[in-house]
Coordinates of C-alpha atoms and ligand atoms in Angstrom, one line a residue:
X1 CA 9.2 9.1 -26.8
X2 CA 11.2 7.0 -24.1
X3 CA 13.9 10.0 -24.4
X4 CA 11.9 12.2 -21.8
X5 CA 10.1 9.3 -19.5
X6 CA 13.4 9.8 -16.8
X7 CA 15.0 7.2 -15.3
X8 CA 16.1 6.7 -11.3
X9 CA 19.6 7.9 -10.6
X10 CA 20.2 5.3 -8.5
X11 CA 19.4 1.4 -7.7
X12 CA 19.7 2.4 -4.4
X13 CA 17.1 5.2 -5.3
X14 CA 14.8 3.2 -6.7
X15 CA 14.7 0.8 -4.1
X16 CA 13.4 3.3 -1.7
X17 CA 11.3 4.6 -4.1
X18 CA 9.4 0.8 -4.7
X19 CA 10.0 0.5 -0.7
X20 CA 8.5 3.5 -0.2
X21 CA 5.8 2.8 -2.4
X22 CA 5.4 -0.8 -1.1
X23 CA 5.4 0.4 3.1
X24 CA 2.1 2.9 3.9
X25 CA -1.0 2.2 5.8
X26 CA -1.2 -0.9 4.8
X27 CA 1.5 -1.6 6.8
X28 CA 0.6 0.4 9.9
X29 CA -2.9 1.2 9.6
X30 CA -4.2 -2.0 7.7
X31 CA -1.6 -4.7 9.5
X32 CA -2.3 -4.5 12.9
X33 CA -5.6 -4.6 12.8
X34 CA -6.1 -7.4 10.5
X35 CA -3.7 -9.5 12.9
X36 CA -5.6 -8.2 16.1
X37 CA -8.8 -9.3 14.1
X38 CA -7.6 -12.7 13.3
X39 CA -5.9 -13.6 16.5
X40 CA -2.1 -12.9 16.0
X41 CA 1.1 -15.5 15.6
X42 CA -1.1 -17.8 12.8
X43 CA -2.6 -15.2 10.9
X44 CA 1.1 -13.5 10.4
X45 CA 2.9 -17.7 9.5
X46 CA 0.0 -17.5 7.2
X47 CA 0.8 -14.0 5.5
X48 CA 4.8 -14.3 5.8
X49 CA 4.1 -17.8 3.3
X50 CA 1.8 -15.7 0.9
X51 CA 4.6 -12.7 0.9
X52 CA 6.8 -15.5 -0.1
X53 CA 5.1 -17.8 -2.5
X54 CA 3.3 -15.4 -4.0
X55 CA 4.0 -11.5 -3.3
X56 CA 8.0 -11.8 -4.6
X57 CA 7.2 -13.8 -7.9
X58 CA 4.6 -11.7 -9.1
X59 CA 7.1 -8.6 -7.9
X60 CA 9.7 -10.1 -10.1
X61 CA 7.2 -10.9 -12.6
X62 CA 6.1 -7.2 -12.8
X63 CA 9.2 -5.7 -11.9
X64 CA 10.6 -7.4 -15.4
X65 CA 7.5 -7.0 -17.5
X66 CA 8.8 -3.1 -16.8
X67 CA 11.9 -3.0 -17.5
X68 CA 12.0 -4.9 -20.4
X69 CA 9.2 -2.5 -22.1
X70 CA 10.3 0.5 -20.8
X71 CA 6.3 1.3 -20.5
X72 CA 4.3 1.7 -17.8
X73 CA 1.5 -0.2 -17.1
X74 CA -1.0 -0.5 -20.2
X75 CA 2.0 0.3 -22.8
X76 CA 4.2 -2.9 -21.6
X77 CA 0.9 -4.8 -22.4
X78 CA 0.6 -3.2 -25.9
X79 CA 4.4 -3.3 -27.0
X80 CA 4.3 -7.2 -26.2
X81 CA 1.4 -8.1 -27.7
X82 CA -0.1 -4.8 -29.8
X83 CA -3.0 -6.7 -31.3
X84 CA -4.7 -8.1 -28.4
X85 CA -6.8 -7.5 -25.1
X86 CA -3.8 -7.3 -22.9
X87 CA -3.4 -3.4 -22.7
X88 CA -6.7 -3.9 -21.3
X89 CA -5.0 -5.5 -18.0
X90 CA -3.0 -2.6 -17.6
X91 CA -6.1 -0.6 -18.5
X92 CA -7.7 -2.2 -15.4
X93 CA -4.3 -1.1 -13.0
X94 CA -4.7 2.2 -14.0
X95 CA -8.1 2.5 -13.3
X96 CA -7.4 0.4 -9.9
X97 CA -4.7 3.0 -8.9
X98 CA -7.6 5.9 -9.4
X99 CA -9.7 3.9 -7.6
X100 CA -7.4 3.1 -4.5
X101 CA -5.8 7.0 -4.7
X102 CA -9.6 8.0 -4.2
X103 CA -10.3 6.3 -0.9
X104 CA -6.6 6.2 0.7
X105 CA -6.2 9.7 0.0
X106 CA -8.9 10.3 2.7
X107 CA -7.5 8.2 5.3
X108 CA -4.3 9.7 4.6
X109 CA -5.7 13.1 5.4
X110 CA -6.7 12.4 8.6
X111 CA -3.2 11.4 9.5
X112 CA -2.5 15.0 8.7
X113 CA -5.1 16.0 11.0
X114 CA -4.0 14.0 13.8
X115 CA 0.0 15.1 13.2
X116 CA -1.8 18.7 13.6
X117 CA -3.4 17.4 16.5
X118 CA -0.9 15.8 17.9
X119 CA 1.5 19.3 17.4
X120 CA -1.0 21.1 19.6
X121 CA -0.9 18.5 22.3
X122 CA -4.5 17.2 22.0
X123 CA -3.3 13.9 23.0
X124 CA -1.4 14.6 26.1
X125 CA -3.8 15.6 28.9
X126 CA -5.6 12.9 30.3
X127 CA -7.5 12.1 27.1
X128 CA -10.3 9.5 27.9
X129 CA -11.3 6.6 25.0
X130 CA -15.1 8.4 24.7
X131 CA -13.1 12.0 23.8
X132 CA -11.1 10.0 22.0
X133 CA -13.9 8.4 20.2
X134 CA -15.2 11.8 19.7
X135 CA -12.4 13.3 18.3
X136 CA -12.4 11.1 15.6
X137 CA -16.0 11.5 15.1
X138 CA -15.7 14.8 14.6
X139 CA -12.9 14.8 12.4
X140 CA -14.6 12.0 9.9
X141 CA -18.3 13.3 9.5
X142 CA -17.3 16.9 9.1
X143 CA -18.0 17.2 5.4
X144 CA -15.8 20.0 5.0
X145 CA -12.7 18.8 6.6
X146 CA -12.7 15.4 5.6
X147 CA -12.8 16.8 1.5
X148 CA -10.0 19.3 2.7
X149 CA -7.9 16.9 3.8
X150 CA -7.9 14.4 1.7
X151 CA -7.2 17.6 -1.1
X152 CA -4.1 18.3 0.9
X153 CA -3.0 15.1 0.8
X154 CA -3.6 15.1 -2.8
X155 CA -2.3 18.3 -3.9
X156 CA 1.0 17.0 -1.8
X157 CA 1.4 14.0 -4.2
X158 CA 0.9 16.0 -6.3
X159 CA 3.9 18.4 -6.0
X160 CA 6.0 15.4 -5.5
X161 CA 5.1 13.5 -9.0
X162 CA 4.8 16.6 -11.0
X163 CA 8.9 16.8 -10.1
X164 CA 9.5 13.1 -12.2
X165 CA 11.2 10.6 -11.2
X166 CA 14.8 10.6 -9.7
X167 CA 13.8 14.8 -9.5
X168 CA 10.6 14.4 -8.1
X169 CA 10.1 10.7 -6.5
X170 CA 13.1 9.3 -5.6
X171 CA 14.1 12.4 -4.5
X172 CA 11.3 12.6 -1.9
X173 CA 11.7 9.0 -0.9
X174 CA 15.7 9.7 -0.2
X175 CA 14.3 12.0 2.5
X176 CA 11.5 10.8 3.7
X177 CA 11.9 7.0 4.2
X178 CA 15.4 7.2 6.5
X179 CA 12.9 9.5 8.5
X180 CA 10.3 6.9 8.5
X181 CA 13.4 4.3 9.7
X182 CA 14.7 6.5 12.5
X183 CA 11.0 7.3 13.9
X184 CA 9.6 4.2 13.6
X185 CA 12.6 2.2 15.6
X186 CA 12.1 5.4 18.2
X187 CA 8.5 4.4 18.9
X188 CA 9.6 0.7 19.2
X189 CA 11.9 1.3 21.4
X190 CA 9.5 3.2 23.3
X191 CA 6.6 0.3 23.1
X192 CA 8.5 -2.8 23.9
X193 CA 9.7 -1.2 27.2
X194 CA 6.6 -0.2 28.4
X195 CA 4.8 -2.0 31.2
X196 CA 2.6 -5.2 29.8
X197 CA 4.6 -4.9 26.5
X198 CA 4.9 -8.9 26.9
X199 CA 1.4 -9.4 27.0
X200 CA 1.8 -7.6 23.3
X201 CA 4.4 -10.3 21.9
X202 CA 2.6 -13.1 23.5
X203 CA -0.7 -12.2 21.5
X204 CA 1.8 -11.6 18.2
X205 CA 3.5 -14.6 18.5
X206 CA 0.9 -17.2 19.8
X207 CA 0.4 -19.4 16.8
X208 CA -3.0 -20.3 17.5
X209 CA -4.1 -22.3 14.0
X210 CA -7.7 -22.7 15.0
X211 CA -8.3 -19.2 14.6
X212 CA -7.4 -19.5 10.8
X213 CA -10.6 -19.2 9.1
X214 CA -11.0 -19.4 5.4
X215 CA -11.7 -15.3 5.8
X216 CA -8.4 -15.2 7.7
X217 CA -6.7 -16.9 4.6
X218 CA -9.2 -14.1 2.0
X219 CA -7.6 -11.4 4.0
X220 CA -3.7 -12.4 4.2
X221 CA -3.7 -13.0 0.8
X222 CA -5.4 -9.6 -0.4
X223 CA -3.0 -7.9 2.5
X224 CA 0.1 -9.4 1.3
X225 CA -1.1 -8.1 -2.3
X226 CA -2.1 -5.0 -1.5
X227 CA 1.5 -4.2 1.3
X228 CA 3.4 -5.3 -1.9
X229 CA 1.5 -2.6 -3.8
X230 CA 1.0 -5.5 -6.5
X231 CA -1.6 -6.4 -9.1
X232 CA -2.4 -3.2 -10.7
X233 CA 0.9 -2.0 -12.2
X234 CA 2.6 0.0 -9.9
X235 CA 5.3 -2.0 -9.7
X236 CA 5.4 -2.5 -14.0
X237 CA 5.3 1.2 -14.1
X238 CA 8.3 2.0 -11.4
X239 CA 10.0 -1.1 -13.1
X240 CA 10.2 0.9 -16.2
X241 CA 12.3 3.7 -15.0
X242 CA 15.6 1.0 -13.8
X243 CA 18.3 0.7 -15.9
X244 CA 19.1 -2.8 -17.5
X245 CA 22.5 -3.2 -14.7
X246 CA 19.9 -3.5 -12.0
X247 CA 19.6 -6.9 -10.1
X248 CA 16.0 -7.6 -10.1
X249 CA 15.7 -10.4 -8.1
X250 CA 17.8 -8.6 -4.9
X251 CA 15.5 -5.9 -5.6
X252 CA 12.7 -7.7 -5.0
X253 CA 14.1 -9.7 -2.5
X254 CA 14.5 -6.2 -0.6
X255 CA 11.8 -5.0 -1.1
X256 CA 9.8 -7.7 0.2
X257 CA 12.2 -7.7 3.4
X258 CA 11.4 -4.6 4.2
X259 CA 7.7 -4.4 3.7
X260 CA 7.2 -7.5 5.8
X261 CA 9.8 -6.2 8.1
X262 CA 8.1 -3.4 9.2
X263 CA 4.6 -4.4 9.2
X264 CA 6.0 -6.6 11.6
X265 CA 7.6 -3.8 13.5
X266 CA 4.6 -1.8 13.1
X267 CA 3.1 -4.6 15.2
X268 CA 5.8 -4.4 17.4
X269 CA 4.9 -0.9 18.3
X270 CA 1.2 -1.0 18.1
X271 CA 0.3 -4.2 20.2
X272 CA 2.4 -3.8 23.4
X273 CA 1.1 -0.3 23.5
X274 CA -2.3 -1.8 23.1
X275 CA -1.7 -4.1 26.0
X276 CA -0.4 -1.8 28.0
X277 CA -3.3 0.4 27.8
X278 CA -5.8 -2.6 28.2
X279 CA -7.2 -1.9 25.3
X280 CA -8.6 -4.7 22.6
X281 CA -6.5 -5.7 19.5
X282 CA -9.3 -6.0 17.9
X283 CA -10.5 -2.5 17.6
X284 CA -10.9 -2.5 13.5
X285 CA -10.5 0.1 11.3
X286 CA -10.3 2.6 13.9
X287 CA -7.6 0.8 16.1
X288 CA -4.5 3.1 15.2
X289 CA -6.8 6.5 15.2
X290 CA -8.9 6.1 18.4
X291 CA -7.0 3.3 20.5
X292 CA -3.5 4.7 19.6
X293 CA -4.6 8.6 20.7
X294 CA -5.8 7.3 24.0
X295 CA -2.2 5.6 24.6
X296 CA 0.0 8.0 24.5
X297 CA -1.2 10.4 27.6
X298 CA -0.4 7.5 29.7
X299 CA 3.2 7.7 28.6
X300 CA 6.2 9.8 29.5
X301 CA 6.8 12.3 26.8
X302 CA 3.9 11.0 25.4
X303 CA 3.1 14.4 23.6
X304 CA 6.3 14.1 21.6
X305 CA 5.6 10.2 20.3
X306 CA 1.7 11.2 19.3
X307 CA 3.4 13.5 16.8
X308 CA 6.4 11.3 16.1
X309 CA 3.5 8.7 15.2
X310 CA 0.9 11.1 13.2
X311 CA 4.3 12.0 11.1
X312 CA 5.5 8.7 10.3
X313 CA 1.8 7.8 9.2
X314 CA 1.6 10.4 7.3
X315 CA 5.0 10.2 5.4
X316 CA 4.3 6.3 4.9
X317 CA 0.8 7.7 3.2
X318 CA 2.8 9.6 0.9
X319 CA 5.4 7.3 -0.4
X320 CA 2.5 5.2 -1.0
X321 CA 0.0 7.9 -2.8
X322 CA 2.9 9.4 -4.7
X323 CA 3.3 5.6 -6.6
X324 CA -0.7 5.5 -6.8
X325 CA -0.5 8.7 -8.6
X326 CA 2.7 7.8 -11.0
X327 CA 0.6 5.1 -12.6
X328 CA -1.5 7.2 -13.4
X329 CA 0.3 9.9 -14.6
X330 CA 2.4 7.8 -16.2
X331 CA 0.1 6.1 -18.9
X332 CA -0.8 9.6 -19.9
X333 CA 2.5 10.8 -20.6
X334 CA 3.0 7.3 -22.3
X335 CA 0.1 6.9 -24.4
X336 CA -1.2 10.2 -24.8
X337 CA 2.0 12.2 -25.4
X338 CA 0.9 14.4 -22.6
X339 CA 3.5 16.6 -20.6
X340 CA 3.9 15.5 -16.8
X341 CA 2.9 18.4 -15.8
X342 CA -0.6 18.7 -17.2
X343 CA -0.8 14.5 -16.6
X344 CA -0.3 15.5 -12.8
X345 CA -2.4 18.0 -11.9
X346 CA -5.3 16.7 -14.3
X347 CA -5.2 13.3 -12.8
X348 CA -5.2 14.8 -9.2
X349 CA -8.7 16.7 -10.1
X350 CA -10.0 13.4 -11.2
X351 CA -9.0 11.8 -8.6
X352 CA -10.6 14.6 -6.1
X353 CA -13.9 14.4 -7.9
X354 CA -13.8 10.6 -6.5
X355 CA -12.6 11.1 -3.1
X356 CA -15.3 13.3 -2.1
X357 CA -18.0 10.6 -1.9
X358 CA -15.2 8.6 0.6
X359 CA -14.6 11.4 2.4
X360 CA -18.2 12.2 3.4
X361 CA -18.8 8.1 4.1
X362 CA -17.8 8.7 7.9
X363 CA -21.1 10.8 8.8
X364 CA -20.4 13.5 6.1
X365 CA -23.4 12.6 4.0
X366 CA -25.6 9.9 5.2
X367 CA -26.3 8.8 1.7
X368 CA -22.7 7.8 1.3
X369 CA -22.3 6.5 4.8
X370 CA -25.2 4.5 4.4
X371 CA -24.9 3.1 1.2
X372 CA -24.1 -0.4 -0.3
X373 CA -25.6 -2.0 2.9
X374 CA -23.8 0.2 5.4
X375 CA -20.5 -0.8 3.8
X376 CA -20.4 3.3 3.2
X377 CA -18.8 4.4 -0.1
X378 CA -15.3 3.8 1.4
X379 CA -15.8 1.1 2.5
X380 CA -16.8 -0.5 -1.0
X381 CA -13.8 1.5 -2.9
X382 CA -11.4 -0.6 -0.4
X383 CA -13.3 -4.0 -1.3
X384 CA -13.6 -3.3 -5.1
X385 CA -10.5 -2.1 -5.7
X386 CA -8.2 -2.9 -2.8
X387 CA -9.3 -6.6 -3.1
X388 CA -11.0 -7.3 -6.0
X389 CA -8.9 -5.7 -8.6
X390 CA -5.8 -6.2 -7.3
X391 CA -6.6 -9.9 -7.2
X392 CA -7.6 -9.9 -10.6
X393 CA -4.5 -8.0 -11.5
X394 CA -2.7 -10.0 -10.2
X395 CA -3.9 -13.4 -11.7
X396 CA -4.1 -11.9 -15.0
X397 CA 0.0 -10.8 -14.7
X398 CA 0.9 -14.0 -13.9
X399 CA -1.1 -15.7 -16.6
X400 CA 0.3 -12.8 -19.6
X401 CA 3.8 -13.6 -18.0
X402 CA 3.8 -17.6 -17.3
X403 CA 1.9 -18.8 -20.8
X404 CA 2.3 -15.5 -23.0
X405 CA 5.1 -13.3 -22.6
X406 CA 6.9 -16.8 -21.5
X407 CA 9.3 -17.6 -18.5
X408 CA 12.5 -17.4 -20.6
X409 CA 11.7 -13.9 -21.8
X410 CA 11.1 -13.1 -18.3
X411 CA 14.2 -14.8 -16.7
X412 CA 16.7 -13.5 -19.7
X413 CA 15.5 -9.8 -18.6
X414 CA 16.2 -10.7 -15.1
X415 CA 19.7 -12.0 -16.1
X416 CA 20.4 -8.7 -17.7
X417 CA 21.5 -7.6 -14.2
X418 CA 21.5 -10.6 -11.9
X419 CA 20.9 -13.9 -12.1
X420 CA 17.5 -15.6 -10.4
X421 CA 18.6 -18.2 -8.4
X422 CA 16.0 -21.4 -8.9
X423 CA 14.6 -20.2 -12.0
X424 CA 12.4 -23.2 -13.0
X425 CA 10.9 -23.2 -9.1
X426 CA 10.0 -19.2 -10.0
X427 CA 8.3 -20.8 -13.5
X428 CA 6.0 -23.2 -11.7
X429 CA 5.0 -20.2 -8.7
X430 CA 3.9 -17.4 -12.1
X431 CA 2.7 -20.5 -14.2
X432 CA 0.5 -22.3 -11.8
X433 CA 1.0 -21.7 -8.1
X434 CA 0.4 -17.9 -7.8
X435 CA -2.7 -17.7 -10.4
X436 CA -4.1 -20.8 -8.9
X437 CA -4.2 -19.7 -5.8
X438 CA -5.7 -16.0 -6.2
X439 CA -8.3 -17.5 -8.4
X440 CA -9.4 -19.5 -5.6
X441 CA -9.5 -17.1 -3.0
X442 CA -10.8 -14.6 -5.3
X443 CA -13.8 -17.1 -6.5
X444 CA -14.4 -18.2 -2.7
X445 CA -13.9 -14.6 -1.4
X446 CA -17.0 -13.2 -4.2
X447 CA -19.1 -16.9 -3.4
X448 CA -19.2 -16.0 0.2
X449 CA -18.8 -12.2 0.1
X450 CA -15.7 -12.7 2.4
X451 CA -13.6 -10.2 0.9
X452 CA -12.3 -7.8 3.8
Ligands
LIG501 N1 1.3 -0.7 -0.6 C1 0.7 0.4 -0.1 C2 0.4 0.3 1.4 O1 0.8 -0.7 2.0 C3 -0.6 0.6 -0.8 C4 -0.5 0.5 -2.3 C5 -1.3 -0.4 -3.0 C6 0.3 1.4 -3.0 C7 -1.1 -0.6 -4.3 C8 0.4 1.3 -4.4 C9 -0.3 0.3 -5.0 O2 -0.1 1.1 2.0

């Protein structure tokens, strides 16, 4: 069975692939705003220590759980421990992947949208924040474009995971993510050497610890969770494809790098631009769609960077979906003996069906805009699944890795390839430390309904 699963070509392959994977919006759509929310330098000490501590173990700790199986995410489960309620974990990743492709897929269309937008200049002439405002109202509770969209985006995943893995995936993520590089350092450049740019690193690097509520500490740890694209298998399933001479623990060590590094960019880009503009960094949700659009007409060749932007979002969206989707996929053609191909475009369907209640929850339909207490549909897909689950994913790894699967299984994997420096300090952070610590902020984050 493993003989037509594919493999990456390359470790330098896969690591773009699991980077690719790893950087999305959550890096430049979900980052800035979450620091503009919580007041800047703290909020990011705060999230570099959770990357640390707990993002790269439990990577490591999924990373192996893949390899050594060969499986993705419910079939490592059930090849260590056939007889028990394990798969179910893995059960619970696959459905979290369905869940998360459902909503991101729709905020991922609109970055198509906008690059469209952006091609025809709409950005360029004197654009003021209430056309602005109504751009993007427009866009979000029109019913028939929002369910377009996020189709596009899907059926664009789509194509890319129906190719396999080094064919189809890595292949993509060889193309698109030097792209992503080359733009994103463009628009830095561009940001820091704006007017008022310094007003933008002074808000990112004042380390203000009074702001750092106990929802600040709820949201950096489900960011750094959800940047990492941990806790529900993605990272077991693209783990499965490596061969045995990889070094996990640089890998990982990369991977983490490069996430954090360009969230941090990302900030680097948004905030002076923000500044410059005089606009608030704490905008929300909306702050890279309505805030962003207003910015560029007040800079030279502004027109170009809108759709330099609009791309880069949308090519981070798809690294991102395209490992959503492969968890997916992948448990079928594992456990069901189904061909890629029919695993692909069958999951994608499914996965429609559930997007259309998030797309219409922007105005669409006011049932679904309305609902769960004006959280909108949306809005509750990202707190059930893009919190919640992952959380729980993410405990419940570390728990099946720590006390059942064991730390020596996990470390002689590792070893197969590279050694893990301070292996007994990596025990401690899967045994107690990272479960601990999720539990916790999970269990505060459902007391008080902090969660997002
Ligand atoms: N890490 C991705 C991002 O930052 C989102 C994601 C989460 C992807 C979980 C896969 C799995 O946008």
């Amino acid at each position: 069975m493993s003989v037509n699963r594919g493999k990456w070509s390359s470790d330098f392959g896969f690591i773009l692939a699991a980077a690719g994977s790893a950087i999305g919006l959550g890096n430049i759509w979900r980052f800035p705003y979450t620091v503009g929310e919580y007041g800047g330098g703290a909020f990011i000490l705060l999230y570099l220590a959770f990357v640390a501590l707990i993002g790269v173990p439990v990577l490591l700790a999924e990373l192996s759980l893949g390899r050594s199986t060969e499986r993705s995410a419910v079939g490592a489960f059930k090849k260590l421990m056939p007889d028990s309620w394990w798969p179910a974990v893995g059960g619970l990743g696959v459905l979290c992947g369905f869940g998360i492709l459902s909503f991101y897929s729709v905020i991922a269309g609109w970055t198509l949208s906008y690059f469209y937008m952006a091609l025809n200049g709409r950005f360029a002439d004197g654009l003021s924040s209430e056309q602005s405002t109504q751009i993007f109202t427009e866009l979000t509770a029109s019913p028939i474009s929002e369910v377009l969209l996020s189709a596009a985006f899907l059926t664009l995943t789509a194509l890319v995971v129906r190719g396999g893995i080094s064919g189809g995936i890595e292949r993509a993520a060889r193309i698109l993510m030097p792209i992503f590089l080359v733009v994103l350092l463009l628009l830095v450049g561009r940001s820091v050497t704006l007017d008022g740019a310094s007003e933008g690193f002074a808000f990112l690097f004042a380390f203000d610890f009074s702001k750092l509520s106990a929802a600040a500490v709820v949201s950096a740890l489900g960011q750094a969770l959800f940047s990492m694209s941990l806790g529900m298998g993605a990272m077991i399933t693209y783990g499965s494809y490596l061969k045995r001479s990889e070094n996990l623990p640089k890998a990982a060590v990369i991977v983490a790098f490069f996430d954090t590094g360009l969230a941090l960019i990302a900030g680097l880009m948004i905030f002076p631009a923000l500044f410059h503009a005089g606009a608030s960094p704490a905008a929300g949700p909306s702050l890279i769609f309505i805030v962003m659009a207003t910015i560029f007409n007040t800079m030279p060749l502004g027109s170009l960077f809108a759709i330099a932007f609009y791309g880069l979002l949308a090519i981070a969206a798809l690294t991102s979906t395209i490992s959503l989707l492969e968890v997916i996929v992948a448990y079928f053609v594992d456990e069901r003996q189904w061909s890629r191909e029919r695993a692909t475009w069958v999951v994608t369907a499914g996965c429609f069906a559930l997007s259309v209640p998030s797309a219409l929850s922007f105005g669409g339909s006011s049932f679904f805009t309305n609902m769960f207490g004006g959280t909108g549909f949306l809005g509750m897909a990202n707190i059930v699944f893009g919190n919640y689950f992952l959380s729980i994913g993410a405990v419940l790894i570390c728990v099946f890795v720590g006390w059942k699967w064991g730390i020596g299984n996990a470390v002689a994997e590792m070893d197969s390839g590279g050694k893990l420096p301070a292996q007994a300090f990596w025990g401690i952070l899967v045994r107690y430390v990272c479960p601990v610590a999720v539990a916790i902020v999970l269990v505060y984050a459902a007391v008080t309904g902090n969660y997002l």
